[in-house]
Amino acid sequence: MSTQDAELPKAPRVEGAPPHLLIVRAPYYRDVVDGLTTGAQRILTEANATAEVLDVAGAFELPQVIRIALRGHRKFDGFIALGCIVQGETDHYDFICKATMDGIMSVSLQFGIALGTGLLTCDTIAQAEARSNQDGHNKGAEAAAAALLQINAARHLGAV
């Protein structure tokens, strides 16, 4: 299914207290990641959730910083990872995409956290812009909705 075929993300209703999330973002492509962040924050606001935003050096650091946040004393109900990796002329793209996604999944599974992922892996910047604008299917909004649904599931199942 293409991005154009997907339904626009809507904020799910969250059971219990309003959730507090950490948005960890890699703003190498600042305009794209700002668009993802705006989309995520729109969904969170609609769901009466709050969020803090923390920038990291690059996509590779996303899972590392989420893990650091889990070690800290501050409590987050969920996490949203946002970033953009655009294909270049070398194999670097493949290595960074795989390592970052594997790291995000590893942290999520190992620690059982609610984690929405809005990491764009695109061939061109135009593809990234299409997935981060506010007029279309914003992947940051989708990541926020996914994180909220996971928070709901964890609360419903008594996992928190």
mmCIF file of C-alpha atoms in Angstrom:
data_model
loop_
_atom_site.group_PDB
_atom_site.id
_atom_site.type_symbol
_atom_site.label_atom_id
_atom_site.label_comp_id
_atom_site.label_asym_id
_atom_site.label_seq_id
_atom_site.Cartn_x
_atom_site.Cartn_y
_atom_site.Cartn_z
ATOM 1 C CA MET A 1 0.000 0.000 0.000
ATOM 2 C CA SER A 2 1.338 3.445 -0.859
ATOM 3 C CA THR A 3 1.384 6.488 1.373
ATOM 4 C CA GLN A 4 -1.418 8.017 -0.706
ATOM 5 C CA ASP A 5 -3.678 4.996 -0.057
ATOM 6 C CA ALA A 6 -3.319 5.087 3.718
ATOM 7 C CA GLU A 7 -5.858 6.795 5.942
ATOM 8 C CA LEU A 8 -4.746 10.010 7.593
ATOM 9 C CA PRO A 9 -3.604 9.274 11.146
ATOM 10 C CA LYS A 10 -5.979 10.171 13.935
ATOM 11 C CA ALA A 11 -5.211 10.543 17.604
ATOM 12 C CA PRO A 12 -6.344 7.467 19.499
ATOM 13 C CA ARG A 13 -8.177 7.867 22.788
ATOM 14 C CA VAL A 14 -5.775 6.952 25.583
ATOM 15 C CA GLU A 15 -7.038 5.218 28.720
ATOM 16 C CA GLY A 16 -6.040 6.648 32.090
ATOM 17 C CA ALA A 17 -3.839 9.624 32.828
ATOM 18 C CA PRO A 18 -2.556 11.698 29.911
ATOM 19 C CA PRO A 19 0.664 10.077 28.692
ATOM 20 C CA HIS A 20 4.027 11.815 28.663
ATOM 21 C CA LEU A 21 6.390 10.870 25.836
ATOM 22 C CA LEU A 22 9.924 11.612 24.734
ATOM 23 C CA ILE A 23 10.436 12.498 21.084
ATOM 24 C CA VAL A 24 14.021 11.683 20.145
ATOM 25 C CA ARG A 25 14.919 13.151 16.772
ATOM 26 C CA ALA A 26 17.876 13.286 14.441
ATOM 27 C CA PRO A 27 17.510 16.621 12.621
ATOM 28 C CA TYR A 28 20.178 16.159 9.926
ATOM 29 C CA TYR A 29 17.518 17.054 7.344
ATOM 30 C CA ARG A 30 16.061 19.766 9.544
ATOM 31 C CA ASP A 31 13.046 20.776 7.424
ATOM 32 C CA VAL A 32 11.965 17.159 7.008
ATOM 33 C CA VAL A 33 12.413 16.291 10.684
ATOM 34 C CA ASP A 34 10.702 19.509 11.772
ATOM 35 C CA GLY A 35 7.737 18.415 9.639
ATOM 36 C CA LEU A 36 7.742 14.965 11.242
ATOM 37 C CA THR A 37 7.889 16.585 14.681
ATOM 38 C CA THR A 38 4.983 18.906 13.905
ATOM 39 C CA GLY A 39 2.912 15.930 12.755
ATOM 40 C CA ALA A 40 3.754 13.954 15.895
ATOM 41 C CA GLN A 41 2.997 16.883 18.180
ATOM 42 C CA ARG A 42 -0.377 17.430 16.476
ATOM 43 C CA ILE A 43 -1.440 13.856 17.252
ATOM 44 C CA LEU A 44 -0.138 14.079 20.823
ATOM 45 C CA THR A 45 -1.993 17.346 21.422
ATOM 46 C CA GLU A 46 -5.220 15.845 20.047
ATOM 47 C CA ALA A 47 -4.763 12.916 22.462
ATOM 48 C CA ASN A 48 -4.124 15.253 25.423
ATOM 49 C CA ALA A 49 -0.594 13.849 25.714
ATOM 50 C CA THR A 50 2.550 15.815 26.479
ATOM 51 C CA ALA A 51 6.031 15.405 25.080
ATOM 52 C CA GLU A 52 9.581 16.563 25.418
ATOM 53 C CA VAL A 53 11.800 16.834 22.347
ATOM 54 C CA LEU A 54 15.461 15.852 22.402
ATOM 55 C CA ASP A 55 17.795 16.188 19.414
ATOM 56 C CA VAL A 56 20.628 13.725 18.784
ATOM 57 C CA ALA A 57 23.587 13.860 16.421
ATOM 58 C CA GLY A 58 22.202 11.486 13.803
ATOM 59 C CA ALA A 59 19.869 8.582 13.126
ATOM 60 C CA PHE A 60 22.439 6.083 14.391
ATOM 61 C CA GLU A 61 22.167 7.634 17.866
ATOM 62 C CA LEU A 62 18.366 7.326 18.138
ATOM 63 C CA PRO A 63 18.286 3.893 19.824
ATOM 64 C CA GLN A 64 21.278 4.741 21.996
ATOM 65 C CA VAL A 65 19.638 7.850 23.425
ATOM 66 C CA ILE A 66 16.328 6.058 24.004
ATOM 67 C CA ARG A 67 18.292 3.501 26.018
ATOM 68 C CA ILE A 68 20.018 6.297 27.956
ATOM 69 C CA ALA A 69 16.588 7.812 28.720
ATOM 70 C CA LEU A 70 15.414 4.460 30.081
ATOM 71 C CA ARG A 71 18.360 4.439 32.501
ATOM 72 C CA GLY A 72 17.500 7.916 33.735
ATOM 73 C CA HIS A 73 15.269 8.946 36.609
ATOM 74 C CA ARG A 74 12.620 10.597 34.459
ATOM 75 C CA LYS A 75 9.509 8.624 33.576
ATOM 76 C CA PHE A 76 8.170 8.478 30.044
ATOM 77 C CA ASP A 77 5.097 6.493 29.047
ATOM 78 C CA GLY A 78 6.436 6.106 25.533
ATOM 79 C CA PHE A 79 8.936 7.210 22.955
ATOM 80 C CA ILE A 80 8.883 8.465 19.379
ATOM 81 C CA ALA A 81 11.987 8.176 17.187
ATOM 82 C CA LEU A 82 12.110 10.615 14.267
ATOM 83 C CA GLY A 83 14.714 11.039 11.564
ATOM 84 C CA CYS A 84 15.509 10.834 7.896
ATOM 85 C CA ILE A 85 18.152 8.927 5.973
ATOM 86 C CA VAL A 86 18.513 9.660 2.251
ATOM 87 C CA GLN A 87 20.338 7.341 -0.142
ATOM 88 C CA GLY A 88 23.767 8.625 -1.116
ATOM 89 C CA GLU A 89 26.468 7.317 -3.408
ATOM 90 C CA THR A 90 27.969 4.784 -0.985
ATOM 91 C CA ASP A 91 26.890 1.789 1.098
ATOM 92 C CA HIS A 92 26.759 4.014 4.195
ATOM 93 C CA TYR A 93 22.976 4.391 3.734
ATOM 94 C CA ASP A 94 22.391 0.634 3.937
ATOM 95 C CA PHE A 95 24.530 0.226 7.052
ATOM 96 C CA ILE A 96 22.974 3.162 8.907
ATOM 97 C CA CYS A 97 19.389 2.178 7.990
ATOM 98 C CA LYS A 98 19.829 -1.409 9.131
ATOM 99 C CA ALA A 99 21.786 -0.634 12.295
ATOM 100 C CA THR A 100 19.378 2.111 13.342
ATOM 101 C CA MET A 101 16.212 0.089 12.760
ATOM 102 C CA ASP A 102 17.737 -2.994 14.398
ATOM 103 C CA GLY A 103 18.751 -0.855 17.387
ATOM 104 C CA ILE A 104 15.304 0.697 17.706
ATOM 105 C CA MET A 105 13.620 -2.711 17.560
ATOM 106 C CA SER A 106 16.118 -4.187 20.011
ATOM 107 C CA VAL A 107 15.533 -1.475 22.621
ATOM 108 C CA SER A 108 11.783 -1.737 22.146
ATOM 109 C CA LEU A 109 11.683 -5.507 22.591
ATOM 110 C CA GLN A 110 14.306 -5.739 25.332
ATOM 111 C CA PHE A 111 12.633 -3.159 27.544
ATOM 112 C CA GLY A 112 8.997 -3.581 26.481
ATOM 113 C CA ILE A 113 8.498 0.100 25.769
ATOM 114 C CA ALA A 114 5.888 1.884 23.699
ATOM 115 C CA LEU A 115 7.867 3.207 20.740
ATOM 116 C CA GLY A 116 6.608 4.796 17.545
ATOM 117 C CA THR A 117 9.131 4.982 14.739
ATOM 118 C CA GLY A 118 9.108 7.767 12.166
ATOM 119 C CA LEU A 119 12.470 7.113 10.564
ATOM 120 C CA LEU A 120 12.257 7.900 6.862
ATOM 121 C CA THR A 121 14.562 5.866 4.621
ATOM 122 C CA CYS A 122 14.213 7.440 1.194
ATOM 123 C CA ASP A 123 15.930 7.476 -2.169
ATOM 124 C CA THR A 124 15.454 11.236 -2.561
ATOM 125 C CA ILE A 125 14.811 14.286 -0.440
ATOM 126 C CA ALA A 126 11.572 14.801 -2.415
ATOM 127 C CA GLN A 127 10.297 11.460 -1.108
ATOM 128 C CA ALA A 128 11.173 12.531 2.432
ATOM 129 C CA GLU A 129 9.415 15.871 2.014
ATOM 130 C CA ALA A 130 6.261 14.119 0.751
ATOM 131 C CA ARG A 131 6.202 12.007 3.912
ATOM 132 C CA SER A 132 6.791 14.898 6.307
ATOM 133 C CA ASN A 133 4.507 17.646 5.034
ATOM 134 C CA GLN A 134 1.366 18.660 6.872
ATOM 135 C CA ASP A 135 -0.954 18.246 3.870
ATOM 136 C CA GLY A 136 -0.453 14.536 3.414
ATOM 137 C CA HIS A 137 0.342 11.358 5.256
ATOM 138 C CA ASN A 138 2.856 12.595 7.773
ATOM 139 C CA LYS A 139 4.968 9.726 9.107
ATOM 140 C CA GLY A 140 5.654 11.626 12.332
ATOM 141 C CA ALA A 141 1.910 11.703 12.987
ATOM 142 C CA GLU A 142 1.730 7.974 12.239
ATOM 143 C CA ALA A 143 4.595 7.292 14.667
ATOM 144 C CA ALA A 144 2.849 9.269 17.417
ATOM 145 C CA ALA A 145 -0.420 7.405 16.865
ATOM 146 C CA ALA A 146 1.459 4.090 16.972
ATOM 147 C CA ALA A 147 3.162 5.018 20.254
ATOM 148 C CA LEU A 148 -0.169 6.023 21.810
ATOM 149 C CA LEU A 149 -1.804 2.768 20.711
ATOM 150 C CA GLN A 150 1.080 0.849 22.307
ATOM 151 C CA ILE A 151 0.627 2.818 25.537
ATOM 152 C CA ASN A 152 -3.062 1.874 25.440
ATOM 153 C CA ALA A 153 -2.181 -1.781 24.919
ATOM 154 C CA ALA A 154 0.315 -1.766 27.796
ATOM 155 C CA ARG A 155 -2.215 -0.145 30.126
ATOM 156 C CA HIS A 156 -5.015 -2.478 29.048
ATOM 157 C CA LEU A 157 -2.816 -5.543 29.567
ATOM 158 C CA GLY A 158 -1.575 -4.326 32.957
ATOM 159 C CA ALA A 159 2.005 -4.054 31.740
ATOM 160 C CA VAL A 160 2.575 -0.642 33.330
#
